[in-house]
GROMACS .gro file of C-alpha atoms in nm:
model
  245
    1MET     CA    1   8.576   7.526   0.288
    2THR     CA    2   8.672   7.234   0.500
    3LEU     CA    3   8.743   6.906   0.328
    4THR     CA    4   8.589   6.616   0.520
    5ILE     CA    5   8.766   6.277   0.515
    6VAL     CA    6   8.555   5.995   0.660
    7SER     CA    7   8.728   5.714   0.848
    8MET     CA    8   8.465   5.442   0.824
    9LEU     CA    9   8.421   5.195   1.109
   10PRO     CA   10   8.754   5.264   1.261
   11THR     CA   11   8.675   5.054   1.574
   12LEU     CA   12   8.603   4.744   1.367
   13GLN     CA   13   8.816   4.799   1.062
   14ASN     CA   14   9.157   4.918   1.176
   15THR     CA   15   9.345   4.584   1.245
   16ASN     CA   16   9.653   4.691   1.059
   17GLY     CA   17   9.631   5.069   1.123
   18ASP     CA   18   9.478   5.121   0.784
   19ALA     CA   19   9.208   5.363   0.899
   20GLU     CA   20   9.503   5.601   0.960
   21ASN     CA   21   9.510   5.657   0.590
   22ALA     CA   22   9.238   5.907   0.649
   23ARG     CA   23   9.467   6.113   0.874
   24VAL     CA   24   9.750   6.090   0.614
   25LEU     CA   25   9.514   6.268   0.367
   26ALA     CA   26   9.397   6.525   0.607
   27SER     CA   27   9.749   6.604   0.720
   28ARG     CA   28   9.888   6.639   0.361
   29ALA     CA   29   9.596   6.864   0.275
   30ARG     CA   30   9.665   7.082   0.578
   31TRP     CA   31  10.032   7.092   0.477
   32ALA     CA   32   9.911   7.221   0.140
   33GLY     CA   33   9.731   7.505   0.311
   34LEU     CA   34   9.391   7.342   0.272
   35ASP     CA   35   9.141   7.299   0.575
   36ALA     CA   36   9.065   6.936   0.631
   37THR     CA   37   8.925   6.721   0.900
   38VAL     CA   38   8.873   6.355   0.970
   39VAL     CA   39   8.534   6.238   1.078
   40GLU     CA   40   8.515   5.888   1.236
   41VAL     CA   41   8.189   5.718   1.132
   42GLU     CA   42   8.061   5.403   1.308
   43SER     CA   43   7.695   5.428   1.186
   44ALA     CA   44   7.485   5.596   0.929
   45ALA     CA   45   7.362   5.840   1.190
   46GLN     CA   46   7.720   5.974   1.216
   47LEU     CA   47   7.764   6.062   0.849
   48PRO     CA   48   7.845   6.422   0.792
   49HIS     CA   49   7.651   6.635   0.545
   50ARG     CA   50   7.961   6.668   0.329
   51VAL     CA   51   8.188   6.380   0.235
   52ASP     CA   52   8.504   6.449   0.031
   53ALA     CA   53   8.681   6.099   0.064
   54VAL     CA   54   8.617   5.774   0.250
   55VAL     CA   55   8.883   5.536   0.404
   56LEU     CA   56   8.759   5.194   0.503
   57GLY     CA   57   9.044   4.977   0.664
   58SER     CA   58   9.080   4.615   0.719
   59GLY     CA   59   8.936   4.414   1.012
   60SER     CA   60   8.921   4.056   1.146
   61ASP     CA   61   8.696   3.777   1.013
   62ALA     CA   62   8.520   3.803   1.355
   63SER     CA   63   8.408   4.152   1.259
   64LEU     CA   64   8.276   4.069   0.915
   65ASP     CA   65   7.917   4.039   0.990
   66GLU     CA   66   7.888   4.344   1.215
   67SER     CA   67   8.085   4.545   0.965
   68ARG     CA   68   7.863   4.440   0.689
   69THR     CA   69   7.547   4.516   0.872
   70ARG     CA   70   7.667   4.871   0.942
   71LEU     CA   71   7.795   4.921   0.595
   72LEU     CA   72   7.468   4.782   0.439
   73SER     CA   73   7.285   5.075   0.614
   74MET     CA   74   7.500   5.312   0.407
   75HIS     CA   75   7.474   5.116   0.083
   76ASP     CA   76   7.302   5.394  -0.098
   77GLU     CA   77   7.557   5.654   0.015
   78PHE     CA   78   7.845   5.436  -0.114
   79ARG     CA   79   7.668   5.397  -0.446
   80ARG     CA   80   7.623   5.774  -0.467
   81TRP     CA   81   7.984   5.843  -0.376
   82GLY     CA   82   8.118   5.601  -0.631
   83THR     CA   83   7.891   5.758  -0.901
   84GLU     CA   84   7.981   6.112  -0.796
   85GLY     CA   85   8.366   6.049  -0.803
   86VAL     CA   86   8.422   6.075  -0.431
   87PRO     CA   87   8.756   5.876  -0.371
   88ILE     CA   88   8.706   5.558  -0.166
   89LEU     CA   89   8.997   5.378  -0.048
   90SER     CA   90   8.933   5.029   0.090
   91ILE     CA   91   9.187   4.784   0.229
   92GLY     CA   92   9.180   4.408   0.319
   93THR     CA   93   8.842   4.297   0.443
   94GLY     CA   94   8.718   4.648   0.397
   95TRP     CA   95   8.775   4.597   0.034
   96GLU     CA   96   8.626   4.238   0.048
   97LEU     CA   97   8.303   4.389   0.203
   98LEU     CA   98   8.265   4.639  -0.088
   99SER     CA   99   8.294   4.341  -0.342
  100TRP     CA  100   8.040   4.101  -0.459
  101GLY     CA  101   8.106   3.881  -0.144
  102VAL     CA  102   8.337   3.690   0.074
  103GLU     CA  103   8.364   3.318   0.081
  104LEU     CA  104   8.492   3.171   0.418
  105ALA     CA  105   8.699   2.855   0.461
  106ASN     CA  106   8.403   2.690   0.658
  107GLY     CA  107   8.187   2.724   0.346
  108ARG     CA  108   7.974   3.017   0.460
  109SER     CA  109   7.957   3.331   0.230
  110VAL     CA  110   7.914   3.699   0.346
  111GLU     CA  111   7.746   3.909   0.077
  112GLY     CA  112   7.936   4.223  -0.020
  113LEU     CA  113   7.782   4.559  -0.112
  114GLY     CA  114   7.872   4.520  -0.471
  115ILE     CA  115   8.056   4.833  -0.517
  116LEU     CA  116   8.364   4.681  -0.666
  117PRO     CA  117   8.374   4.390  -0.904
  118GLY     CA  118   8.510   4.051  -0.789
  119ARG     CA  119   8.495   3.840  -0.473
  120ALA     CA  120   8.722   3.699  -0.204
  121VAL     CA  121   8.777   3.327  -0.201
  122PRO     CA  122   8.977   3.105   0.037
  123ARG     CA  123   9.332   3.017  -0.026
  124ALA     CA  124   9.530   2.708   0.092
  125SER     CA  125   9.727   2.921   0.339
  126ARG     CA  126   9.761   3.274   0.468
  127VAL     CA  127  10.008   3.490   0.273
  128THR     CA  128  10.206   3.742   0.462
  129GLY     CA  129  10.510   3.956   0.356
  130ASP     CA  130  10.621   4.241   0.140
  131LEU     CA  131  10.389   4.334  -0.160
  132VAL     CA  132  10.521   4.560  -0.454
  133VAL     CA  133  10.288   4.670  -0.724
  134LYS     CA  134  10.360   4.848  -1.047
  135SER     CA  135  10.049   5.072  -1.094
  136PRO     CA  136   9.980   5.270  -1.427
  137ARG     CA  137   9.828   5.538  -1.212
  138PHE     CA  138  10.053   5.570  -0.919
  139GLY     CA  139  10.387   5.423  -1.016
  140MET     CA  140  10.557   5.172  -0.786
  141LEU     CA  141  10.362   5.093  -0.475
  142VAL     CA  142  10.492   4.918  -0.167
  143GLY     CA  143  10.321   4.770   0.140
  144PHE     CA  144  10.264   4.462   0.337
  145GLU     CA  145  10.010   4.181   0.267
  146ASN     CA  146   9.831   3.969   0.525
  147HIS     CA  147   9.534   3.786   0.395
  148ALA     CA  148   9.390   3.440   0.394
  149ARG     CA  149   9.189   3.481   0.069
  150ASP     CA  150   9.253   3.548  -0.294
  151TYR     CA  151   9.052   3.780  -0.500
  152ILE     CA  152   8.884   3.682  -0.833
  153GLY     CA  153   8.671   3.846  -1.094
  154ALA     CA  154   8.846   4.174  -1.116
  155GLU     CA  155   9.094   4.097  -1.370
  156ALA     CA  156   8.984   4.369  -1.611
  157SER     CA  157   9.025   4.641  -1.344
  158PRO     CA  158   9.331   4.589  -1.120
  159LEU     CA  159   9.524   4.863  -0.925
  160GLY     CA  160   9.839   4.726  -1.084
  161ARG     CA  161  10.074   4.433  -1.152
  162THR     CA  162  10.261   4.258  -0.879
  163ARG     CA  163  10.637   4.280  -0.878
  164ALA     CA  164  10.678   4.099  -0.538
  165GLY     CA  165  10.433   3.923  -0.326
  166SER     CA  166  10.108   3.741  -0.404
  167GLY     CA  167   9.855   4.027  -0.442
  168ASN     CA  168   9.512   3.895  -0.576
  169GLY     CA  169   9.659   3.541  -0.602
  170ARG     CA  170   9.574   3.246  -0.827
  171ASP     CA  171   9.883   3.342  -1.034
  172SER     CA  172   9.705   3.645  -1.167
  173GLY     CA  173   9.999   3.865  -1.137
  174GLN     CA  174   9.750   4.138  -1.036
  175GLU     CA  175   9.679   4.336  -0.725
  176GLY     CA  176   9.378   4.525  -0.617
  177ALA     CA  177   9.060   4.636  -0.798
  178VAL     CA  178   8.959   4.983  -0.920
  179MET     CA  179   8.626   5.119  -1.035
  180GLY     CA  180   8.640   5.493  -1.117
  181ASP     CA  181   8.771   5.657  -0.801
  182VAL     CA  182   8.681   5.350  -0.572
  183TYR     CA  183   9.002   5.147  -0.476
  184GLY     CA  184   9.043   4.812  -0.321
  185THR     CA  185   9.379   4.676  -0.222
  186HIS     CA  186   9.567   4.435   0.004
  187LEU     CA  187   9.837   4.691   0.068
  188HIS     CA  188   9.885   4.779   0.444
  189GLY     CA  189  10.134   5.023   0.570
  190PRO     CA  190   9.925   5.247   0.580
  191VAL     CA  191   9.951   5.250   0.218
  192LEU     CA  192   9.921   5.630   0.169
  193ALA     CA  193  10.192   5.693   0.420
  194LYS     CA  194  10.433   5.463   0.242
  195ASN     CA  195  10.333   5.587  -0.097
  196PRO     CA  196  10.288   5.971  -0.104
  197GLU     CA  197  10.229   5.977  -0.476
  198PHE     CA  198   9.918   5.780  -0.433
  199ALA     CA  199   9.798   6.005  -0.159
  200ASP     CA  200   9.865   6.310  -0.359
  201ARG     CA  201   9.674   6.185  -0.663
  202LEU     CA  202   9.374   6.122  -0.434
  203LEU     CA  203   9.412   6.467  -0.292
  204GLU     CA  204   9.413   6.633  -0.644
  205THR     CA  205   9.077   6.458  -0.697
  206ILE     CA  206   8.940   6.554  -0.363
  207ALA     CA  207   9.054   6.913  -0.413
  208SER     CA  208   8.935   6.947  -0.764
  209ARG     CA  209   8.583   6.817  -0.688
  210ALA     CA  210   8.570   7.092  -0.413
  211GLY     CA  211   8.693   7.359  -0.675
  212LEU     CA  212   9.026   7.396  -0.497
  213ALA     CA  213   9.379   7.342  -0.615
  214TYR     CA  214   9.631   7.101  -0.433
  215ALA     CA  215  10.009   7.104  -0.446
  216PRO     CA  216  10.226   6.933  -0.185
  217GLY     CA  217  10.344   7.168   0.099
  218ASP     CA  218  10.701   7.202   0.221
  219ARG     CA  219  10.645   6.980   0.519
  220ALA     CA  220  10.519   6.704   0.289
  221ARG     CA  221  10.829   6.709   0.083
  222THR     CA  222  11.027   6.668   0.399
  223VAL     CA  223  10.826   6.371   0.513
  224ASP     CA  224  10.840   6.225   0.170
  225GLU     CA  225  11.208   6.190   0.207
  226TYR     CA  226  11.173   5.959   0.492
  227ALA     CA  227  10.910   5.769   0.298
  228ALA     CA  228  11.146   5.742  -0.006
  229ALA     CA  229  11.418   5.592   0.210
  230ALA     CA  230  11.190   5.339   0.355
  231ARG     CA  231  11.049   5.245   0.021
  232ALA     CA  232  11.398   5.200  -0.120
  233THR     CA  233  11.484   4.956   0.176
  234GLN     CA  234  11.164   4.767   0.116
  235LEU     CA  235  11.208   4.749  -0.267
  236ALA     CA  236  11.581   4.626  -0.220
  237ALA     CA  237  11.462   4.357   0.028
  238ALA     CA  238  11.195   4.252  -0.217
  239GLY     CA  239  11.454   4.230  -0.512
  240VAL     CA  240  11.281   4.501  -0.707
  241ALA     CA  241  11.490   4.782  -0.870
  242VAL     CA  242  11.423   5.119  -0.710
  243SER     CA  243  11.411   5.286  -1.043
  244GLY     CA  244  11.170   5.037  -1.190
  245ARG     CA  245  10.825   5.187  -1.263
   0.00000   0.00000   0.00000
């Protein structure tokens, strides 16, 4: 059986390299001895018959309307995937488009698909820098945030608590939104390359749904040593204890 990882709208939603999270999942699956492929999907007509996971990266505000139009044509599929437990990882504006909606600084609103709770609202100034999140599911997550909007209405279902950085903003102390196996986050990196535990937990779900078992391969353990060193450096720069979980 071949696990199919969908990279959704990579030509529009890959500003920070977040679409590459799909390749992280596929590579780690292969290192574990599983057959996996990445399918790039730009329209509903390109959807494969089998979908084991979906990655939707971040794009620019200039692409919001076009991205929404394309995603709206797959609204029923997103609903079904969410209900069936297919992992969906959405980052930045990709996450915002799966929310209730996006409010722009000029007063215009872009309606989201309503897959995740909450909405994106303008903030006074863009926030950029290191973002560290303590997640009850995935431990300490690190990444880079770069966004001009805060996220409200998802206080009951965050990905985790911020240890450094702004996250969802509005002094919430929270980052991200989670609904079942659908994840939204500001963490760029790509997040799964910087946080192998997050990737492995998603792969455990992906494999289990397919009736397979997942355990990180030898090459993953080697690569993870580099990720651990990079994480330690970022945590130290952010003033967060490496051992803090």
